[in-house]
């Protein structure tokens, strides 16, 4: 698959993922104080169910395209301190790995029925900060 197709897929998947996280953190958390606790729990359950159906595919495309593109830079990545680009791309990949760890933790906690509202909230805030830094690094590494 050509690099430009991988980049387009990566960018579309990143937009869907970052947009979803933005919705969950800024919109959903913003209405929490105005919605009864039980209603909020129902809402989170319904959104969570929908997200668990769609997000694994979005993440698959995002990470598969990202890893395929990173393969083109493998020589630079073998020396993370060799240039500004290698350093920023390495940091971006570390943050993306941490995002994946958050996602896996949430899935495992949900499977064990231990994912509470408070976890839901803090996992989303942490992922939101991660993705903002990732997008910043993704652009900064070229300038
Ligand atoms: C949460 C996960 C991720 C997000 C939100 C994300 C987001 C982005 C964004 C917004 C760009 C800029 C695209 C453009 O300007 O056209 C980008 C570029 C890039 N990403 Fe990711 N990314 C993620 C994960 C990964 C992973 C896991 C890898 C590799 C292991 C990766 C490798 C790359 C590379 C190599 C580029 C540079 C592409 C280029 O312009 O030539 N990304 N990423």
PDB file of C-alpha atoms and ligand atoms in Angstrom:
ATOM      1  CA  UNK A   1       0.000   0.000   0.000  1.00  0.00           C
ATOM      2  CA  UNK A   2       1.393   3.407  -0.961  1.00  0.00           C
ATOM      3  CA  UNK A   3       2.599   5.826   1.706  1.00  0.00           C
ATOM      4  CA  UNK A   4       0.013   8.467   0.708  1.00  0.00           C
ATOM      5  CA  UNK A   5      -2.864   5.967   1.158  1.00  0.00           C
ATOM      6  CA  UNK A   6      -1.467   4.939   4.579  1.00  0.00           C
ATOM      7  CA  UNK A   7      -1.165   8.593   5.591  1.00  0.00           C
ATOM      8  CA  UNK A   8      -4.757   9.324   4.494  1.00  0.00           C
ATOM      9  CA  UNK A   9      -6.100   6.286   6.393  1.00  0.00           C
ATOM     10  CA  UNK A  10      -4.036   7.254   9.462  1.00  0.00           C
ATOM     11  CA  UNK A  11      -5.326  10.826   9.350  1.00  0.00           C
ATOM     12  CA  UNK A  12      -8.997   9.804   8.923  1.00  0.00           C
ATOM     13  CA  UNK A  13      -8.761   7.240  11.768  1.00  0.00           C
ATOM     14  CA  UNK A  14      -6.935   9.800  13.974  1.00  0.00           C
ATOM     15  CA  UNK A  15      -9.710  12.348  13.295  1.00  0.00           C
ATOM     16  CA  UNK A  16     -12.430   9.833  14.261  1.00  0.00           C
ATOM     17  CA  UNK A  17     -10.533   8.772  17.395  1.00  0.00           C
ATOM     18  CA  UNK A  18      -9.570  12.265  18.587  1.00  0.00           C
ATOM     19  CA  UNK A  19     -13.096  13.529  17.804  1.00  0.00           C
ATOM     20  CA  UNK A  20     -14.655  10.739  19.858  1.00  0.00           C
ATOM     21  CA  UNK A  21     -12.346  11.418  22.810  1.00  0.00           C
ATOM     22  CA  UNK A  22     -13.113  15.171  22.520  1.00  0.00           C
ATOM     23  CA  UNK A  23     -16.855  14.401  22.614  1.00  0.00           C
ATOM     24  CA  UNK A  24     -16.485  12.154  25.662  1.00  0.00           C
ATOM     25  CA  UNK A  25     -14.287  14.538  27.644  1.00  0.00           C
ATOM     26  CA  UNK A  26     -15.578  17.996  26.751  1.00  0.00           C
ATOM     27  CA  UNK A  27     -19.246  17.367  25.868  1.00  0.00           C
ATOM     28  CA  UNK A  28     -20.123  14.347  28.035  1.00  0.00           C
ATOM     29  CA  UNK A  29     -18.195  15.413  31.149  1.00  0.00           C
ATOM     30  CA  UNK A  30     -19.642  18.925  30.670  1.00  0.00           C
ATOM     31  CA  UNK A  31     -23.223  17.656  31.045  1.00  0.00           C
ATOM     32  CA  UNK A  32     -22.440  15.396  34.055  1.00  0.00           C
ATOM     33  CA  UNK A  33     -23.332  18.065  36.689  1.00  0.00           C
ATOM     34  CA  UNK A  34     -26.720  18.686  34.987  1.00  0.00           C
ATOM     35  CA  UNK A  35     -27.846  15.059  34.553  1.00  0.00           C
ATOM     36  CA  UNK A  36     -29.079  12.693  37.299  1.00  0.00           C
ATOM     37  CA  UNK A  37     -26.502  10.038  38.238  1.00  0.00           C
ATOM     38  CA  UNK A  38     -28.632   7.090  37.048  1.00  0.00           C
ATOM     39  CA  UNK A  39     -29.327   8.746  33.696  1.00  0.00           C
ATOM     40  CA  UNK A  40     -25.613   9.459  33.284  1.00  0.00           C
ATOM     41  CA  UNK A  41     -24.818   5.826  34.045  1.00  0.00           C
ATOM     42  CA  UNK A  42     -27.325   4.684  31.394  1.00  0.00           C
ATOM     43  CA  UNK A  43     -25.859   7.150  28.896  1.00  0.00           C
ATOM     44  CA  UNK A  44     -22.292   5.965  29.603  1.00  0.00           C
ATOM     45  CA  UNK A  45     -23.370   2.362  29.243  1.00  0.00           C
ATOM     46  CA  UNK A  46     -25.034   3.025  25.864  1.00  0.00           C
ATOM     47  CA  UNK A  47     -22.108   5.113  24.556  1.00  0.00           C
ATOM     48  CA  UNK A  48     -19.632   2.537  25.863  1.00  0.00           C
ATOM     49  CA  UNK A  49     -21.487  -0.296  24.084  1.00  0.00           C
ATOM     50  CA  UNK A  50     -21.466   1.633  20.779  1.00  0.00           C
ATOM     51  CA  UNK A  51     -17.805   2.630  21.221  1.00  0.00           C
ATOM     52  CA  UNK A  52     -16.769  -0.984  21.910  1.00  0.00           C
ATOM     53  CA  UNK A  53     -18.290  -1.977  18.548  1.00  0.00           C
ATOM     54  CA  UNK A  54     -16.716   0.796  16.472  1.00  0.00           C
ATOM     55  CA  UNK A  55     -13.495   1.929  18.132  1.00  0.00           C
ATOM     56  CA  UNK A  56     -11.540  -1.359  17.811  1.00  0.00           C
ATOM     57  CA  UNK A  57     -11.805  -1.007  13.982  1.00  0.00           C
ATOM     58  CA  UNK A  58     -10.810   2.667  14.089  1.00  0.00           C
ATOM     59  CA  UNK A  59      -7.828   1.788  16.309  1.00  0.00           C
ATOM     60  CA  UNK A  60      -6.885  -1.123  14.050  1.00  0.00           C
ATOM     61  CA  UNK A  61      -6.677   1.208  11.018  1.00  0.00           C
ATOM     62  CA  UNK A  62      -4.941   3.968  13.062  1.00  0.00           C
ATOM     63  CA  UNK A  63      -2.232   1.707  14.521  1.00  0.00           C
ATOM     64  CA  UNK A  64      -1.760  -0.520  11.439  1.00  0.00           C
ATOM     65  CA  UNK A  65      -1.278   2.543   9.178  1.00  0.00           C
ATOM     66  CA  UNK A  66       0.934   4.235  11.821  1.00  0.00           C
ATOM     67  CA  UNK A  67       3.169   1.167  12.229  1.00  0.00           C
ATOM     68  CA  UNK A  68       3.414   0.718   8.424  1.00  0.00           C
ATOM     69  CA  UNK A  69       4.462   4.374   8.022  1.00  0.00           C
ATOM     70  CA  UNK A  70       6.915   4.131  10.935  1.00  0.00           C
ATOM     71  CA  UNK A  71       8.560   1.180   9.102  1.00  0.00           C
ATOM     72  CA  UNK A  72       9.712   3.704   6.455  1.00  0.00           C
ATOM     73  CA  UNK A  73      11.569   5.571   9.214  1.00  0.00           C
ATOM     74  CA  UNK A  74      13.020   2.483  10.946  1.00  0.00           C
ATOM     75  CA  UNK A  75      16.627   3.587  10.310  1.00  0.00           C
ATOM     76  CA  UNK A  76      15.945   6.968  11.935  1.00  0.00           C
ATOM     77  CA  UNK A  77      13.998   5.319  14.785  1.00  0.00           C
ATOM     78  CA  UNK A  78      16.965   3.079  15.603  1.00  0.00           C
ATOM     79  CA  UNK A  79      18.712   6.329  16.744  1.00  0.00           C
ATOM     80  CA  UNK A  80      15.983   8.196  18.651  1.00  0.00           C
ATOM     81  CA  UNK A  81      18.373  10.971  19.686  1.00  0.00           C
ATOM     82  CA  UNK A  82      19.900  11.289  16.218  1.00  0.00           C
ATOM     83  CA  UNK A  83      17.638  14.122  15.041  1.00  0.00           C
ATOM     84  CA  UNK A  84      14.696  16.234  16.136  1.00  0.00           C
ATOM     85  CA  UNK A  85      12.441  14.217  13.855  1.00  0.00           C
ATOM     86  CA  UNK A  86      13.491  10.829  15.342  1.00  0.00           C
ATOM     87  CA  UNK A  87      13.108  12.130  18.891  1.00  0.00           C
ATOM     88  CA  UNK A  88       9.626  13.582  18.345  1.00  0.00           C
ATOM     89  CA  UNK A  89       8.436  10.526  16.388  1.00  0.00           C
ATOM     90  CA  UNK A  90       9.763   8.248  19.158  1.00  0.00           C
ATOM     91  CA  UNK A  91       7.914  10.303  21.791  1.00  0.00           C
ATOM     92  CA  UNK A  92       4.766  10.178  19.630  1.00  0.00           C
ATOM     93  CA  UNK A  93       4.996   6.373  19.396  1.00  0.00           C
ATOM     94  CA  UNK A  94       5.550   6.051  23.184  1.00  0.00           C
ATOM     95  CA  UNK A  95       2.444   8.180  23.831  1.00  0.00           C
ATOM     96  CA  UNK A  96       0.444   6.161  21.257  1.00  0.00           C
ATOM     97  CA  UNK A  97       1.535   2.953  23.052  1.00  0.00           C
ATOM     98  CA  UNK A  98       0.321   4.443  26.333  1.00  0.00           C
ATOM     99  CA  UNK A  99      -3.051   5.301  24.693  1.00  0.00           C
ATOM    100  CA  UNK A 100      -3.341   1.668  23.617  1.00  0.00           C
ATOM    101  CA  UNK A 101      -2.543   0.546  27.188  1.00  0.00           C
ATOM    102  CA  UNK A 102      -5.370   2.819  28.468  1.00  0.00           C
ATOM    103  CA  UNK A 103      -7.761   1.279  25.930  1.00  0.00           C
ATOM    104  CA  UNK A 104      -6.733  -2.290  26.844  1.00  0.00           C
ATOM    105  CA  UNK A 105      -7.070  -1.496  30.584  1.00  0.00           C
ATOM    106  CA  UNK A 106     -10.603  -0.114  30.037  1.00  0.00           C
ATOM    107  CA  UNK A 107     -11.586  -3.218  28.015  1.00  0.00           C
ATOM    108  CA  UNK A 108     -10.216  -5.576  30.705  1.00  0.00           C
ATOM    109  CA  UNK A 109     -11.898  -3.640  33.542  1.00  0.00           C
ATOM    110  CA  UNK A 110     -15.167  -3.700  31.599  1.00  0.00           C
ATOM    111  CA  UNK A 111     -14.883  -7.463  30.996  1.00  0.00           C
ATOM    112  CA  UNK A 112     -14.337  -7.945  34.762  1.00  0.00           C
ATOM    113  CA  UNK A 113     -17.256  -5.612  35.488  1.00  0.00           C
ATOM    114  CA  UNK A 114     -14.989  -3.210  37.384  1.00  0.00           C
ATOM    115  CA  UNK A 115     -15.240  -0.145  35.127  1.00  0.00           C
ATOM    116  CA  UNK A 116     -16.959   2.554  37.215  1.00  0.00           C
ATOM    117  CA  UNK A 117     -17.906   6.132  36.230  1.00  0.00           C
ATOM    118  CA  UNK A 118     -14.862   7.513  38.022  1.00  0.00           C
ATOM    119  CA  UNK A 119     -12.506   5.244  36.005  1.00  0.00           C
ATOM    120  CA  UNK A 120     -14.419   6.071  32.794  1.00  0.00           C
ATOM    121  CA  UNK A 121     -13.864   9.781  33.511  1.00  0.00           C
ATOM    122  CA  UNK A 122     -10.131   9.659  34.367  1.00  0.00           C
ATOM    123  CA  UNK A 123      -9.219   7.266  31.556  1.00  0.00           C
ATOM    124  CA  UNK A 124     -10.875   9.654  29.082  1.00  0.00           C
ATOM    125  CA  UNK A 125      -9.160  12.751  30.485  1.00  0.00           C
ATOM    126  CA  UNK A 126      -5.769  11.019  30.406  1.00  0.00           C
ATOM    127  CA  UNK A 127      -6.321   9.766  26.811  1.00  0.00           C
ATOM    128  CA  UNK A 128      -7.458  13.270  25.778  1.00  0.00           C
ATOM    129  CA  UNK A 129      -4.209  14.837  27.070  1.00  0.00           C
ATOM    130  CA  UNK A 130      -2.226  12.070  25.323  1.00  0.00           C
ATOM    131  CA  UNK A 131      -3.926  12.616  21.924  1.00  0.00           C
ATOM    132  CA  UNK A 132      -3.463  16.405  22.087  1.00  0.00           C
ATOM    133  CA  UNK A 133       0.271  15.866  22.668  1.00  0.00           C
ATOM    134  CA  UNK A 134       0.384  13.216  19.904  1.00  0.00           C
ATOM    135  CA  UNK A 135      -1.197  15.560  17.331  1.00  0.00           C
ATOM    136  CA  UNK A 136       1.169  18.357  18.405  1.00  0.00           C
ATOM    137  CA  UNK A 137       4.197  16.036  18.032  1.00  0.00           C
ATOM    138  CA  UNK A 138       2.896  14.691  14.688  1.00  0.00           C
ATOM    139  CA  UNK A 139       3.030  18.197  13.257  1.00  0.00           C
ATOM    140  CA  UNK A 140       6.059  19.521  15.198  1.00  0.00           C
ATOM    141  CA  UNK A 141       8.307  16.678  13.991  1.00  0.00           C
ATOM    142  CA  UNK A 142       8.218  18.126  10.454  1.00  0.00           C
ATOM    143  CA  UNK A 143       9.050  21.731  11.416  1.00  0.00           C
TER     144      UNK A 143
HETATM  145  C1  LIG B   1      -3.502   7.546  19.288  1.00  0.00           C
HETATM  146  C2  LIG B   1      -2.783   7.177  18.267  1.00  0.00           C
HETATM  147  C3  LIG B   1      -2.308   8.094  17.152  1.00  0.00           C
HETATM  148  C4  LIG B   1      -2.784   9.324  16.744  1.00  0.00           C
HETATM  149  C5  LIG B   1      -3.956  10.131  17.337  1.00  0.00           C
HETATM  150  C6  LIG B   1      -1.959   9.732  15.638  1.00  0.00           C
HETATM  151  C7  LIG B   1      -2.110  10.937  14.943  1.00  0.00           C
HETATM  152  C8  LIG B   1      -1.329  11.343  13.895  1.00  0.00           C
HETATM  153  C9  LIG B   1      -1.515  12.556  13.139  1.00  0.00           C
HETATM  154  C10 LIG B   1      -2.633  13.588  13.368  1.00  0.00           C
HETATM  155  C11 LIG B   1      -0.539  12.618  12.189  1.00  0.00           C
HETATM  156  C12 LIG B   1      -0.312  13.735  11.168  1.00  0.00           C
HETATM  157  C13 LIG B   1      -0.859  13.271   9.818  1.00  0.00           C
HETATM  158  C14 LIG B   1      -0.767  14.393   8.780  1.00  0.00           C
HETATM  159  O1  LIG B   1      -0.347  15.468   9.084  1.00  0.00           O
HETATM  160  O2  LIG B   1      -1.162  14.170   7.638  1.00  0.00           O
HETATM  161  C15 LIG B   1       0.304  11.451  12.359  1.00  0.00           C
HETATM  162  C16 LIG B   1       1.432  11.161  11.623  1.00  0.00           C
HETATM  163  C17 LIG B   1       2.214  10.043  11.795  1.00  0.00           C
HETATM  164  N1  LIG B   1       1.995   8.999  12.667  1.00  0.00           N
HETATM  165 FE1  LIG B   1       0.479   8.867  14.006  1.00  0.00          FE
HETATM  166  N2  LIG B   1      -1.002   8.772  15.395  1.00  0.00           N
HETATM  167  C18 LIG B   1      -1.196   7.747  16.303  1.00  0.00           C
HETATM  168  C19 LIG B   1      -0.464   6.583  16.404  1.00  0.00           C
HETATM  169  C20 LIG B   1       0.646   6.279  15.673  1.00  0.00           C
HETATM  170  C21 LIG B   1       1.442   5.091  15.814  1.00  0.00           C
HETATM  171  C22 LIG B   1       1.148   3.942  16.796  1.00  0.00           C
HETATM  172  C23 LIG B   1       2.471   5.187  14.915  1.00  0.00           C
HETATM  173  C24 LIG B   1       3.608   4.242  14.644  1.00  0.00           C
HETATM  174  C25 LIG B   1       4.000   3.249  15.401  1.00  0.00           C
HETATM  175  C26 LIG B   1       2.321   6.436  14.209  1.00  0.00           C
HETATM  176  C27 LIG B   1       3.166   6.905  13.221  1.00  0.00           C
HETATM  177  C28 LIG B   1       3.014   8.073  12.523  1.00  0.00           C
HETATM  178  C29 LIG B   1       3.933   8.555  11.494  1.00  0.00           C
HETATM  179  C30 LIG B   1       5.196   7.835  11.011  1.00  0.00           C
HETATM  180  C31 LIG B   1       3.438   9.779  11.044  1.00  0.00           C
HETATM  181  C32 LIG B   1       4.076  10.706   9.989  1.00  0.00           C
HETATM  182  C33 LIG B   1       3.365  10.548   8.679  1.00  0.00           C
HETATM  183  C34 LIG B   1       3.853  11.544   7.652  1.00  0.00           C
HETATM  184  O3  LIG B   1       3.377  12.686   7.623  1.00  0.00           O
HETATM  185  O4  LIG B   1       4.720  11.188   6.849  1.00  0.00           O
HETATM  186  N3  LIG B   1       1.192   7.070  14.691  1.00  0.00           N
HETATM  187  N4  LIG B   1      -0.202  10.685  13.398  1.00  0.00           N
END
